[in-house]
Coordinates of C-alpha atoms and ligand atoms in Angstrom, one line a residue:
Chain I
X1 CA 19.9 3.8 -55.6
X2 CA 17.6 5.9 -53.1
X3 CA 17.9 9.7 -52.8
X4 CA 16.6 10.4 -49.5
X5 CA 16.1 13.6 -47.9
X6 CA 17.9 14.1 -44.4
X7 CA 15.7 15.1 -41.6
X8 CA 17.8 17.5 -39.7
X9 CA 18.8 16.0 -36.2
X10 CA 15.9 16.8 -33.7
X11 CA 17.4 18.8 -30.8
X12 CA 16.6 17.4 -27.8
X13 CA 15.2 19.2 -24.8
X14 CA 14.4 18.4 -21.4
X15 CA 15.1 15.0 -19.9
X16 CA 16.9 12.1 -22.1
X17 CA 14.5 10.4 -24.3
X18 CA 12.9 6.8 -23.6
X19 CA 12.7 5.0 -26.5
X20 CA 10.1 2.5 -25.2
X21 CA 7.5 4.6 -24.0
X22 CA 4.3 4.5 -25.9
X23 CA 3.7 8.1 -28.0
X24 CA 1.8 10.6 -27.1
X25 CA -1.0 10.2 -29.3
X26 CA -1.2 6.8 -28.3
X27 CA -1.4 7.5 -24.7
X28 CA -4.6 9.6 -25.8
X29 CA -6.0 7.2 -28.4
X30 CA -6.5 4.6 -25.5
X31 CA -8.5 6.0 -23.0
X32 CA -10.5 7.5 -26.1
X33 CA -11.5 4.0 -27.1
X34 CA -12.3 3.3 -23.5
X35 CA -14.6 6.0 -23.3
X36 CA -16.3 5.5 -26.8
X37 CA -17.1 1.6 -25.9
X38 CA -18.8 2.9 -22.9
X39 CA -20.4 5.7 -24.2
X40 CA -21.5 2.8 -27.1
X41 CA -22.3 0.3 -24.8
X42 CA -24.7 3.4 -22.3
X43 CA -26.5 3.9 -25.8
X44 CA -27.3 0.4 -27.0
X45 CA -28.9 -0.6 -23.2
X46 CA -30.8 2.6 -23.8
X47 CA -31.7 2.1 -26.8
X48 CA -32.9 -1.9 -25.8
X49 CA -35.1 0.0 -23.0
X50 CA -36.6 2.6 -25.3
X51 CA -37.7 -0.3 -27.1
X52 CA -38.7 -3.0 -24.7
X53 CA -40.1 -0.3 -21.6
X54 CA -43.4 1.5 -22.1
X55 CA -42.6 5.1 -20.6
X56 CA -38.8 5.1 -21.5
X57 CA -38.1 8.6 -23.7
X58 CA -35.7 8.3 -26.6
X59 CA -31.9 9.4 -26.8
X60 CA -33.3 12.3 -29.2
X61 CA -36.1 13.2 -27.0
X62 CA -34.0 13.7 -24.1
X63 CA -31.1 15.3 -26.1
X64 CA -33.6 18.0 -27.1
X65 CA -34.7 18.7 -23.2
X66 CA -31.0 19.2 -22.2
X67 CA -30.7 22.4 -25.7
X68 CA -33.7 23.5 -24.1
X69 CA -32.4 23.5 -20.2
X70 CA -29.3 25.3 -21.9
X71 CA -31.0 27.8 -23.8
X72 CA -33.2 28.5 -20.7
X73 CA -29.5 28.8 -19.1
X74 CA -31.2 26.4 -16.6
X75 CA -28.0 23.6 -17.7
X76 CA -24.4 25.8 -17.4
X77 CA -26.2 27.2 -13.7
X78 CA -26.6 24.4 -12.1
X79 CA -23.7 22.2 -13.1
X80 CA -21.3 25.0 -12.3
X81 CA -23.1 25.3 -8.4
X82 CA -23.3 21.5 -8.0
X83 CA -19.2 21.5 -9.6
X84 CA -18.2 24.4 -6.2
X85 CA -19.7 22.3 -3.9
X86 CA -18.2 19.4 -5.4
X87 CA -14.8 20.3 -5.3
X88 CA -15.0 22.0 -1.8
X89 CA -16.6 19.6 -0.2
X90 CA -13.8 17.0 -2.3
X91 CA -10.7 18.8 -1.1
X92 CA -11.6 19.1 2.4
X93 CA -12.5 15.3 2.4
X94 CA -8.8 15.0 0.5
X95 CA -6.7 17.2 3.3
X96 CA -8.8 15.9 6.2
X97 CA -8.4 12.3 4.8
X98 CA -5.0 12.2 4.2
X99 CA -4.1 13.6 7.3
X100 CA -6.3 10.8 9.1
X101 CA -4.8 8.3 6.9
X102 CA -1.3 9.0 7.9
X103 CA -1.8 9.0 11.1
X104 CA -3.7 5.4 10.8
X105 CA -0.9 4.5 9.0
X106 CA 1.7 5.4 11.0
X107 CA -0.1 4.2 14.6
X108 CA -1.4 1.4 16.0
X109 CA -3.6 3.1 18.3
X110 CA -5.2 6.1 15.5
X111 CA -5.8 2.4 13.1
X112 CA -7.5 0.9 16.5
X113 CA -9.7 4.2 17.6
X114 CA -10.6 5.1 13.7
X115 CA -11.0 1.6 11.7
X116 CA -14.6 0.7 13.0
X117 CA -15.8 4.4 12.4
X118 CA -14.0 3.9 8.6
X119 CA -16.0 0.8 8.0
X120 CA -19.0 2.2 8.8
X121 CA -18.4 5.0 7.1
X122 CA -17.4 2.9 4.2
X123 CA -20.9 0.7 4.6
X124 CA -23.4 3.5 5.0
X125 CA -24.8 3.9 1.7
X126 CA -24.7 7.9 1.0
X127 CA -28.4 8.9 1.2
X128 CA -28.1 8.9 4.7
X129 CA -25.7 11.7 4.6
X130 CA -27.7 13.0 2.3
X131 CA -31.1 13.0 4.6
X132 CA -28.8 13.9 7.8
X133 CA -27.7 16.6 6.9
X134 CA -30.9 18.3 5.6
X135 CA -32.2 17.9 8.9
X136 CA -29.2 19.5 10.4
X137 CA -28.3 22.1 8.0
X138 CA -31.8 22.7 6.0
X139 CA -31.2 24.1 2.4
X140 CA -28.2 25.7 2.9
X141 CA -24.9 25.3 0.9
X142 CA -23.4 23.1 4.1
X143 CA -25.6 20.2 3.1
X144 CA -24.9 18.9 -0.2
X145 CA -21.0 20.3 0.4
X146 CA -20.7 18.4 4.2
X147 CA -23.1 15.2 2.4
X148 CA -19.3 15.6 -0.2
X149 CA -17.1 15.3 2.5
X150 CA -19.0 13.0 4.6
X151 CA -19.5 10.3 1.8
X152 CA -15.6 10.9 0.7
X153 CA -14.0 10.7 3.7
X154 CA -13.9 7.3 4.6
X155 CA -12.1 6.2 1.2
X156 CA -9.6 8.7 1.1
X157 CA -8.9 7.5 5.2
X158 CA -8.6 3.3 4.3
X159 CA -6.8 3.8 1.2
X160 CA -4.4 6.3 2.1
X161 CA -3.5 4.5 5.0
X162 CA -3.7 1.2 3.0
X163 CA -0.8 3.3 1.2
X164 CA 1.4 4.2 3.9
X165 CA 1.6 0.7 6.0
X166 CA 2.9 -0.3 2.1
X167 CA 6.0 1.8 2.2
X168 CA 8.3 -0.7 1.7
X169 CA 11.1 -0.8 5.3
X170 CA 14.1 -2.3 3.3
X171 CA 13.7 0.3 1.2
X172 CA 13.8 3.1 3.4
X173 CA 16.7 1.4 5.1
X174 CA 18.7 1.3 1.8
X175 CA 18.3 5.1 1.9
X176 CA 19.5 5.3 5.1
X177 CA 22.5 2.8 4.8
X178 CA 23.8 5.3 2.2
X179 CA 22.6 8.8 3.9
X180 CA 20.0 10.0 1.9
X181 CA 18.1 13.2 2.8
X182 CA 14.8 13.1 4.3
X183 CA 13.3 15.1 1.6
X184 CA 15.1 12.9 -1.2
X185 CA 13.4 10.3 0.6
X186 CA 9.8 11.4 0.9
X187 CA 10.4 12.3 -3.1
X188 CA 11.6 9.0 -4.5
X189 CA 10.6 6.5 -1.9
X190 CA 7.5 7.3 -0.2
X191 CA 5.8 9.1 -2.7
X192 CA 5.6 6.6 -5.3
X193 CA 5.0 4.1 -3.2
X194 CA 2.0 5.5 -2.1
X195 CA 0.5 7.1 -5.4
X196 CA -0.9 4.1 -7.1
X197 CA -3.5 4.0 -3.8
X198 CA -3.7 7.5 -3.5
X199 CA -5.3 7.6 -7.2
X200 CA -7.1 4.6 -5.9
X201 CA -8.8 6.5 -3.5
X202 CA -9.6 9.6 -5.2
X203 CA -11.2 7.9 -7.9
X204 CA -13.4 6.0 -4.9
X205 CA -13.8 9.3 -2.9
X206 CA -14.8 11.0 -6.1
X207 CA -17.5 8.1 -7.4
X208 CA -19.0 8.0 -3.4
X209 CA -19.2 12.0 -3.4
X210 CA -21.1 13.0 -6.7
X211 CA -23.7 10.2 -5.6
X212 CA -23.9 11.8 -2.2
X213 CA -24.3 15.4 -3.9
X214 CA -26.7 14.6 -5.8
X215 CA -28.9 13.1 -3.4
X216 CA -28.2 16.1 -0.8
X217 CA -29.6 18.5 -3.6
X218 CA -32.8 16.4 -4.4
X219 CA -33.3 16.6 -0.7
X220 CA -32.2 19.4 1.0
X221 CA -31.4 22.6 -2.0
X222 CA -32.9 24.8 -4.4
X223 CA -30.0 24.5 -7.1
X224 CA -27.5 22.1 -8.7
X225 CA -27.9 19.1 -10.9
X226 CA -29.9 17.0 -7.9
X227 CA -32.1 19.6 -7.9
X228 CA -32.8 20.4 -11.6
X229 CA -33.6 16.5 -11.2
X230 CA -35.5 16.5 -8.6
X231 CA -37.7 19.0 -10.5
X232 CA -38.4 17.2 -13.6
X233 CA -39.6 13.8 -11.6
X234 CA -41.6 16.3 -9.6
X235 CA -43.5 17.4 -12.8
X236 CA -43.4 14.1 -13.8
X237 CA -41.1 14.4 -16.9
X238 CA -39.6 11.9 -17.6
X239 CA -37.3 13.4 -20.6
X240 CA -36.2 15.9 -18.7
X241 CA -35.1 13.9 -15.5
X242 CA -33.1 11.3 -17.9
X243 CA -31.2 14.5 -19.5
X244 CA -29.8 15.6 -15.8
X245 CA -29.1 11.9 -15.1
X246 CA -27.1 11.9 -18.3
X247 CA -25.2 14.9 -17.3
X248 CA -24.8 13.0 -13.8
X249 CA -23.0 10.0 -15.6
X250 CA -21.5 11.9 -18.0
X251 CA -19.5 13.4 -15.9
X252 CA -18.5 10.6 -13.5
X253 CA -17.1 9.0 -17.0
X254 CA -15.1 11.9 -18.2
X255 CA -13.4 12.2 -14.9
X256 CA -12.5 8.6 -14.6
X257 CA -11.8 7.9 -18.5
X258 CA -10.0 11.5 -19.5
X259 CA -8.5 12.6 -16.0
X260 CA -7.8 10.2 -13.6
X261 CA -7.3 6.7 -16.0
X262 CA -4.3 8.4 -17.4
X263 CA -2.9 9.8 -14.5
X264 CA -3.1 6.3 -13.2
X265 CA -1.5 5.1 -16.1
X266 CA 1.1 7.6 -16.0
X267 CA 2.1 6.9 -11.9
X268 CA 2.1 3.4 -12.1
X269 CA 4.3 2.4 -15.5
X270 CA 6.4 0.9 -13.6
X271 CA 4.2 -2.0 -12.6
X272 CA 3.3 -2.8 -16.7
X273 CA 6.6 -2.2 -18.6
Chain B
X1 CA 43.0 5.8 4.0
X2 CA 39.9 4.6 5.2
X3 CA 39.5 2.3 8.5
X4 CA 36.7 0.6 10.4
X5 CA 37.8 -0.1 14.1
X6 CA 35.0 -2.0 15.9
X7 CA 35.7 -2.3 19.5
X8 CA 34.0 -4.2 22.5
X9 CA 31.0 -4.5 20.4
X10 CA 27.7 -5.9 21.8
X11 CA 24.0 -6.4 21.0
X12 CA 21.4 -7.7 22.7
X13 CA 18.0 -8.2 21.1
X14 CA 15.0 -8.0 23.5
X15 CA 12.2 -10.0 23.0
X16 CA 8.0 -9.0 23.8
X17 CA 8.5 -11.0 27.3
X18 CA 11.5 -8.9 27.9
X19 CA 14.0 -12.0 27.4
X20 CA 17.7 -10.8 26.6
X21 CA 19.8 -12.4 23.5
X22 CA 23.0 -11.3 22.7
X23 CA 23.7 -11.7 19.4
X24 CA 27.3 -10.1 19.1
X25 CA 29.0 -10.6 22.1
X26 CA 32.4 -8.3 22.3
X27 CA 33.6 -8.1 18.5
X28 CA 36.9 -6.2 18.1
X29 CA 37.9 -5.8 14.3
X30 CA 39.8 -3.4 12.7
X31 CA 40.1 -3.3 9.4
X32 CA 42.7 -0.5 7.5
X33 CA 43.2 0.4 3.8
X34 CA 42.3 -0.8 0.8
X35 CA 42.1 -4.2 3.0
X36 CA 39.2 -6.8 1.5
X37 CA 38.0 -8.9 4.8
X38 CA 35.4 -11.5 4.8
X39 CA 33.2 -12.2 7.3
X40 CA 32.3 -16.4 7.5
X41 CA 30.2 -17.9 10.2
X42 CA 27.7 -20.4 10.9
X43 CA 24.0 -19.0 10.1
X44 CA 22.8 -17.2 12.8
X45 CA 26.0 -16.1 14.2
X46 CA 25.2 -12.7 13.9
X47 CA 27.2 -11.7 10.2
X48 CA 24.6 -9.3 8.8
X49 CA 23.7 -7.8 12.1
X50 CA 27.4 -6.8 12.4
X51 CA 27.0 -5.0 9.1
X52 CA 24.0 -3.2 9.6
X53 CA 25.9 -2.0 12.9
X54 CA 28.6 -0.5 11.0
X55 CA 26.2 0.7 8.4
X56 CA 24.4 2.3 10.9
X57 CA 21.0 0.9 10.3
X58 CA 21.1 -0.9 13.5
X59 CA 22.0 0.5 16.4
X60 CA 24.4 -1.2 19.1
X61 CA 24.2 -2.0 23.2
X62 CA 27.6 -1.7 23.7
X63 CA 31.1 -1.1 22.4
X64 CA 32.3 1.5 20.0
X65 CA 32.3 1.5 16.2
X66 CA 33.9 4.1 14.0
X67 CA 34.4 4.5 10.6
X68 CA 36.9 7.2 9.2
X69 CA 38.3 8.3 6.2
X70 CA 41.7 10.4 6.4
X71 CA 40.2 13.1 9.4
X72 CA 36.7 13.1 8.1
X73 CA 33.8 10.1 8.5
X74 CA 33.5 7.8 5.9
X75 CA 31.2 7.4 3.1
X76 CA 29.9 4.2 2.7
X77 CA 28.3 2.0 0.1
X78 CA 26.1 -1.5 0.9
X79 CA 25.3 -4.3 -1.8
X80 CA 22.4 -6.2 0.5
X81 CA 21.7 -9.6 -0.1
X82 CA 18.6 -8.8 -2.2
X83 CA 18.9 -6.4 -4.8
X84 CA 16.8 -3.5 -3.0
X85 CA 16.0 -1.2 -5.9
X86 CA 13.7 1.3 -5.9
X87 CA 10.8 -0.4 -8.6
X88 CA 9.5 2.7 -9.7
X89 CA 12.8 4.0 -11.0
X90 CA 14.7 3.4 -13.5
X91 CA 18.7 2.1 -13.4
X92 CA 19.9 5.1 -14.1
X93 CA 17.6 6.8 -11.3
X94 CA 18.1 4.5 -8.6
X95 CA 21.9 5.0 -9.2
X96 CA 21.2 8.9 -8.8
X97 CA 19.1 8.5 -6.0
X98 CA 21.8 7.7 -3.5
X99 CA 24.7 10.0 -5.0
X100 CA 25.6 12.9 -2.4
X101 CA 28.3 14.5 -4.8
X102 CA 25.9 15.6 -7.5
X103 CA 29.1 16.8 -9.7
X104 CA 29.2 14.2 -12.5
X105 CA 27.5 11.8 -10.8
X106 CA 25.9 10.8 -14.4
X107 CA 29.7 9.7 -15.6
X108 CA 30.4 8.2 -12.4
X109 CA 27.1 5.9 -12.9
X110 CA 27.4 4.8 -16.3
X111 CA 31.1 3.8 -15.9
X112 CA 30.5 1.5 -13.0
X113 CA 27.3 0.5 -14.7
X114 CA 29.6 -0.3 -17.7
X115 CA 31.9 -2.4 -15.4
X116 CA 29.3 -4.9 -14.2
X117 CA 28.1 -4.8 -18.1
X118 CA 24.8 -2.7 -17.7
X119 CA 26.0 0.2 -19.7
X120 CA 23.0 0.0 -22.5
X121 CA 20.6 -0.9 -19.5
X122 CA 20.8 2.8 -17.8
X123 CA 17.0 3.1 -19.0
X124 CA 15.1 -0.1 -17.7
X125 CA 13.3 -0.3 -14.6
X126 CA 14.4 -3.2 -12.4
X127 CA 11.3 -5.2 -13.5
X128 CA 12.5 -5.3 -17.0
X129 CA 15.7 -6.7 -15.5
X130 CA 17.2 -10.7 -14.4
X131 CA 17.5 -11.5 -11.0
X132 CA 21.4 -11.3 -11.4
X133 CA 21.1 -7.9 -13.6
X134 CA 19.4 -6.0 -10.6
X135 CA 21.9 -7.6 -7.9
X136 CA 25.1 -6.2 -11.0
X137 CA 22.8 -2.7 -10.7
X138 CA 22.9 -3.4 -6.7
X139 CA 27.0 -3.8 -7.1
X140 CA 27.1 -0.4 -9.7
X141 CA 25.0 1.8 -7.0
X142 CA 27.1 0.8 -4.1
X143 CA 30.4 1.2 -5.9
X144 CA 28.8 4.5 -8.0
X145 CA 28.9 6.9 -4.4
X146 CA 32.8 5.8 -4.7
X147 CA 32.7 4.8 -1.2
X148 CA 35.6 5.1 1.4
X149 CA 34.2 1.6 2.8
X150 CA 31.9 -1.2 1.0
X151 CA 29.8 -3.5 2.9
X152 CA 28.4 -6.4 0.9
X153 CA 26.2 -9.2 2.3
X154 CA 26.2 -12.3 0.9
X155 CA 25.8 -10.2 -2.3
X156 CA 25.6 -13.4 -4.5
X157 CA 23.4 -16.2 -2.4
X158 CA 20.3 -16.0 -4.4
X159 CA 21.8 -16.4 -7.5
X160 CA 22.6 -19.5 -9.6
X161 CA 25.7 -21.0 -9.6
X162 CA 27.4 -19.6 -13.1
X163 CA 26.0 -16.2 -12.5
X164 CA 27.9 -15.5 -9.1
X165 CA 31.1 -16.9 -10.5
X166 CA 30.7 -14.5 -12.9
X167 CA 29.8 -11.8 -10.6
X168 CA 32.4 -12.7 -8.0
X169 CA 35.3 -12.1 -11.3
X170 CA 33.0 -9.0 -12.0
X171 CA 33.5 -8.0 -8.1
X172 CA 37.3 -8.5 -8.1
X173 CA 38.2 -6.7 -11.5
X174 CA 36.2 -3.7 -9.9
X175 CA 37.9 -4.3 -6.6
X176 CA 41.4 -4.3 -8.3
X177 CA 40.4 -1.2 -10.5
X178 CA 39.2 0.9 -7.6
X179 CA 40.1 -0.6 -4.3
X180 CA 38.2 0.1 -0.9
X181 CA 38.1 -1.0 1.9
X182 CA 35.5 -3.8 2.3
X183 CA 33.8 -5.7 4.9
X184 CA 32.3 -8.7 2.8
X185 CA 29.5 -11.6 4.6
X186 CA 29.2 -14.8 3.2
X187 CA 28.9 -17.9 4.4
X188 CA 30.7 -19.9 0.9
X189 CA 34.6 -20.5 2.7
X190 CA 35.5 -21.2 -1.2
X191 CA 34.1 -17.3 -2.2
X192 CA 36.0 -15.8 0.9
X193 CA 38.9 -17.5 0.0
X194 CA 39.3 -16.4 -4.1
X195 CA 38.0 -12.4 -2.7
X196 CA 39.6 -11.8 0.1
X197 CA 42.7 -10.7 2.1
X198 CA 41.7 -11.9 5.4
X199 CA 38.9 -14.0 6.5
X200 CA 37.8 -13.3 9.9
X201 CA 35.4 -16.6 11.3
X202 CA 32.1 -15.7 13.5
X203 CA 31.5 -18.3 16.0
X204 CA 28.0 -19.2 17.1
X205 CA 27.0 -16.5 20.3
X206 CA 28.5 -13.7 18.1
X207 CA 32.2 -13.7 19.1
X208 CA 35.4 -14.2 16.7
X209 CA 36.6 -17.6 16.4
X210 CA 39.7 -17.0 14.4
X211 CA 41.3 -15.0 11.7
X212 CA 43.1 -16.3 8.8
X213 CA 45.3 -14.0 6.5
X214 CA 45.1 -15.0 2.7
X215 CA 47.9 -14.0 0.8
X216 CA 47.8 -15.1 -2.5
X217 CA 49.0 -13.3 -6.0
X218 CA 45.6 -11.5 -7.5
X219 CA 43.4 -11.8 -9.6
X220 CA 42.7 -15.6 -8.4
X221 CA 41.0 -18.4 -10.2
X222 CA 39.0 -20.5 -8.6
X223 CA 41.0 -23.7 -10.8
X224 CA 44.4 -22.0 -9.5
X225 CA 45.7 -25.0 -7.2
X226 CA 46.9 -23.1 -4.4
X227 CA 43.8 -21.6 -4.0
X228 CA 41.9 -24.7 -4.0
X229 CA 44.3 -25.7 -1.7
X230 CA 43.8 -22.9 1.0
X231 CA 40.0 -23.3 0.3
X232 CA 40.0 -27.2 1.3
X233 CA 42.0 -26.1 4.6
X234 CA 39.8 -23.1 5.5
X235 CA 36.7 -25.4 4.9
X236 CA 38.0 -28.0 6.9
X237 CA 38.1 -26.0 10.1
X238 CA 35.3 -24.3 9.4
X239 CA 33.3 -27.5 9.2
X240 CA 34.3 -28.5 12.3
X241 CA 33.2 -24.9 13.9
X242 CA 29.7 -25.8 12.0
X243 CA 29.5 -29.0 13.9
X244 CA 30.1 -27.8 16.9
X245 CA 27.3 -25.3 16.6
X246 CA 24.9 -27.7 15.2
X247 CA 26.2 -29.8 18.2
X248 CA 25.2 -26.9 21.1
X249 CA 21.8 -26.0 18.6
X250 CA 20.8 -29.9 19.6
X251 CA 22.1 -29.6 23.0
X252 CA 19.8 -26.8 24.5
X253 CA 16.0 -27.5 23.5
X254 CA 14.3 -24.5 21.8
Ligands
LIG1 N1 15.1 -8.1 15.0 C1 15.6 -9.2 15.7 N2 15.0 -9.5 16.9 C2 15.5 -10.6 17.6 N3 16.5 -11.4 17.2 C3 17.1 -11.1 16.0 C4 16.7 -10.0 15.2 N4 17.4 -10.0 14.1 C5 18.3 -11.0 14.2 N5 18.1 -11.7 15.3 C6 18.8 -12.9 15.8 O1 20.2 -12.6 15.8 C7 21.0 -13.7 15.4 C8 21.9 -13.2 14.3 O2 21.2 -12.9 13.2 P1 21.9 -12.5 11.8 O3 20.9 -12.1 10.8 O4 22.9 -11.4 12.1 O5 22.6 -13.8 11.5 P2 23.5 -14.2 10.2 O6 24.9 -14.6 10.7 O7 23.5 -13.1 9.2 O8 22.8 -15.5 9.6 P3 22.6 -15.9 8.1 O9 23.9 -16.6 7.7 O10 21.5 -17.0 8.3 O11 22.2 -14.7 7.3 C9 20.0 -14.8 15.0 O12 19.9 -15.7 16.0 C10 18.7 -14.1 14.9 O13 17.6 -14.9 15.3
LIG2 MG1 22.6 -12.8 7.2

């Protein structure tokens, strides 16, 4: 015979339980592994060129030049300016965007006037928002922050409008065969469908932008991690240009792995149950 | 006591080139009470155009249509051909969705979910679910608002044969438990002839052809002889009806 000890019933809270959903932990344990393989794989290929290139400096080398940079207070400076612009120069791209994208969703004339521009857009790679800018704004905070919104725009605009033409019509006429409100509507139909490309095309917009801000701060500023870079190629260090190219990538990778994978994940379980 | 009184009813659909077709060309119907009517007709003969009229997702060129419960307008449920679920919600959500009495709608779901023997599946998203699960879930939602009128469209043609014979005797035990009145469109004489009370026949250019009362003791089997009976006779003149319009189809090129 086993004497087993009774857990007390757990009280529930909050919305009924599902059964099936993967834990917690195991929602986190994922993308973890994700970003440890590519942090793994960054390492080995950098390792392979320390070895195999002549004026490559080593991991440790470069590690020490970022504790210096931050000691100097030269490292927590810059990323936090080149972060502001970031995120201004993101959300305006995001309102504006989605606005845009609507409307070329919604209208056969707004997709006819604004699809070429888009594709453009879309093609031009972002140094030459980087370089136009400069020479319209000099090295004022509008350049690397309008370089942001110019080099986001055009993904938030395709995808987002991508999103709405996929609303799906015998849907919304179910809702209205049985009268539901607009709002319940916009909540349970049209949201979701349009939040798997919405995440689409922040992850794009967000990938295009920190290339275009960095490339608007070598150019055209005196702060801000394409600065900071630009400095230690202009003296011709090499260490010290690899450790603000590592913050560079290291932060594209924690957004995607840590923020928006899961949220992904999250808005589209639906699809992979 | 709910009724549906269609009267005069016309549509015309208009083509690019501005070319008129009229697809329902004076209906007059009126259906009262707990009253289960089926709608037959050759394909194109306008049958779910009707219902999306009285649904009011289509609107109408002519005629009047109203829909009333007691003094106040109906509330009305639709089971589409296709199940229609919202894929990013669960069972139990997409049952919510369309409630507008939120008082114990949660009750009101899982019993009718219970009757078309989906009780445990409250959780699931349609994905996780059969073809013939999501049209039962299709059958719960409509029947889950506790509509004054149903409308049901060909609610069973996509599925295999045993699973709408088993979803036609699911239909009818809800039917008897909590009657309504329905306006059903199918184009199987033998399935308007076990479900319904009256079978009213669409002819081709959108006009009724004839209406035939059915008044046999409930619930039917489809083995029950006099049923088979009435289902042989309906058939029979509706075959020739489909003849005729295949007949006309050939006679005008396209
Ligand atoms: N949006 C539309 N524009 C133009 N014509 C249409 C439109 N929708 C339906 N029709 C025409 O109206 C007629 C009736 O269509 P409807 O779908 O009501 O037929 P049905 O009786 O339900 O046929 P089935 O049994 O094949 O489902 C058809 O000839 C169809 O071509
Ligand atoms: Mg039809």
């Amino acid at each position: 015979m086993t004497a087993t000890a009774i857990p007390p019933a757990p009280t529930r809270t909050g919305p009924a339980p599902t059964p099936r959903r993967p834990s917690r932990t195991r929602a986190l344990v994922g993308p973890a592994l994700a970003l440890l393989a590519s942090v793994a794989t960054m390492l080995l290929v950098w390792q392979l060129a320390v070895v195999l290139g002549d004026r490559v400096p080593s991991l440790a080398d470069t590690i020490d030049r970022l504790s210096a940079e931050q000691a100097s207070g030269d490292l927590w400076g810059n990323v936090a300016v080149s972060m502001n612009r970031f995120v201004l120069g993101l959300v305006v791209a995001l309102v504006v965007g989605t606005a845009l994208g609507v409307l070329m969703g919604l209208s056969r004339f707004a997709e006819n006037a604004l699809t070429d521009l888009t594709m453009a857009g879309l093609a031009a790679p972002a140094v030459i928002w980087a370089l136009l800018t400069t020479m319209w704004f000099g090295f004022g905070w509008l350049t690397p922050v309008v370089t942001v919104f110019l080099a986001a725009l055009p993904f938030v605009m395709v995808n987002i409008a991508k999103a709405v033409r996929a609303v799906p019509s015998d849907l919304l006429l179910v809702a209205r065969a049985f009268g539901v409100s607009r709002t319940e509507v916009l909540r349970h139909v049209v949201a979701p469908a349009v939040a798997g490309s919405t995440v689409a095309a922040v992850r794009f917009a967000i990938m295009s932008a920190w290339n275009g801000l960095l490339l608007a701060e070598w150019f055209g500023s005196t702060s801000g991690v394409g600065w900071r870079s630009r400095y230690w190629y202009d003296a011709n260090q090499l260490d010290g240009f690899l450790a603000w190219v590592l913050v560079f990538i290291a932060f594209l990778v924690l957004v995607d792995q840590v923020v928006l994978g899961p949220v992904e994940r999250r808005l589209t379980r639906w699809r992979s149950v | 006591m709910a009724s549906i009184d269609i009267s005069g009813l016309v549509k015309d659909y208009h083509d690019r080139a501005g070319n008129r077709t009229r697809v329902l060309d004076g209906i007059d119907l009126s259906i009262t009470g707990e009253t289960f009517v089926s709608i037959v007709g050759p394909s194109g003969s306008g049958k779910t155009t009707l219902l999306n009229i009285v649904s009011g997702i289509e609107s109408h060129t002519a005629g009047n249509v109203s829909l009333r419960a007691g003094d106040r307008d109906a509330r009305v449920g639709y089971v589409f051909q296709d199940p229609r679920l919202l894929p990013w919600r669960t069972v139990d959500q997409n049952l919510s969705f369309v409630q507008h009495d939120r008082d114990g709608w949660a009750e009101r779901a899982q019993h009718y979910l219970d009757l078309v023997g989906l009780g445990h599946l409250g959780d699931r998203f349609p994905a996780q679910l059969s073809g013939g699960q999501q049209q039962r879930v299709g059958i719960a939602r409509a029947f889950s608002v506790e509509p004054d009128i149903l409308l049901m469209d060909e609610p069973f043609s996509h599925l295999d044969a045993m699973t709408s014979r088993t979803l036609r005797e699911h239909l009818e035990r809800i039917w008897l438990e909590s009657r309504r009145t329905v306006m059903f469109v199918t184009h199987d004489v033998t399935e308007a002839v076990q479900l319904s009370d009256r079978i009213v026949v669409l002819a081709p250019g959108g006009h009724v052809h004839e209406t035939i009362e059915v008044d046999l003791p409930r619930p039917r089997r489809a083995s029950d002889p006099a049923v088979a009976v009435l289902q042989a006779e309906v058939l029979a003149r509706f075959e020739v009806l489909e003849a005729r319009a295949a007949a006309a189809r050939a006679e005008v090129p396209a």
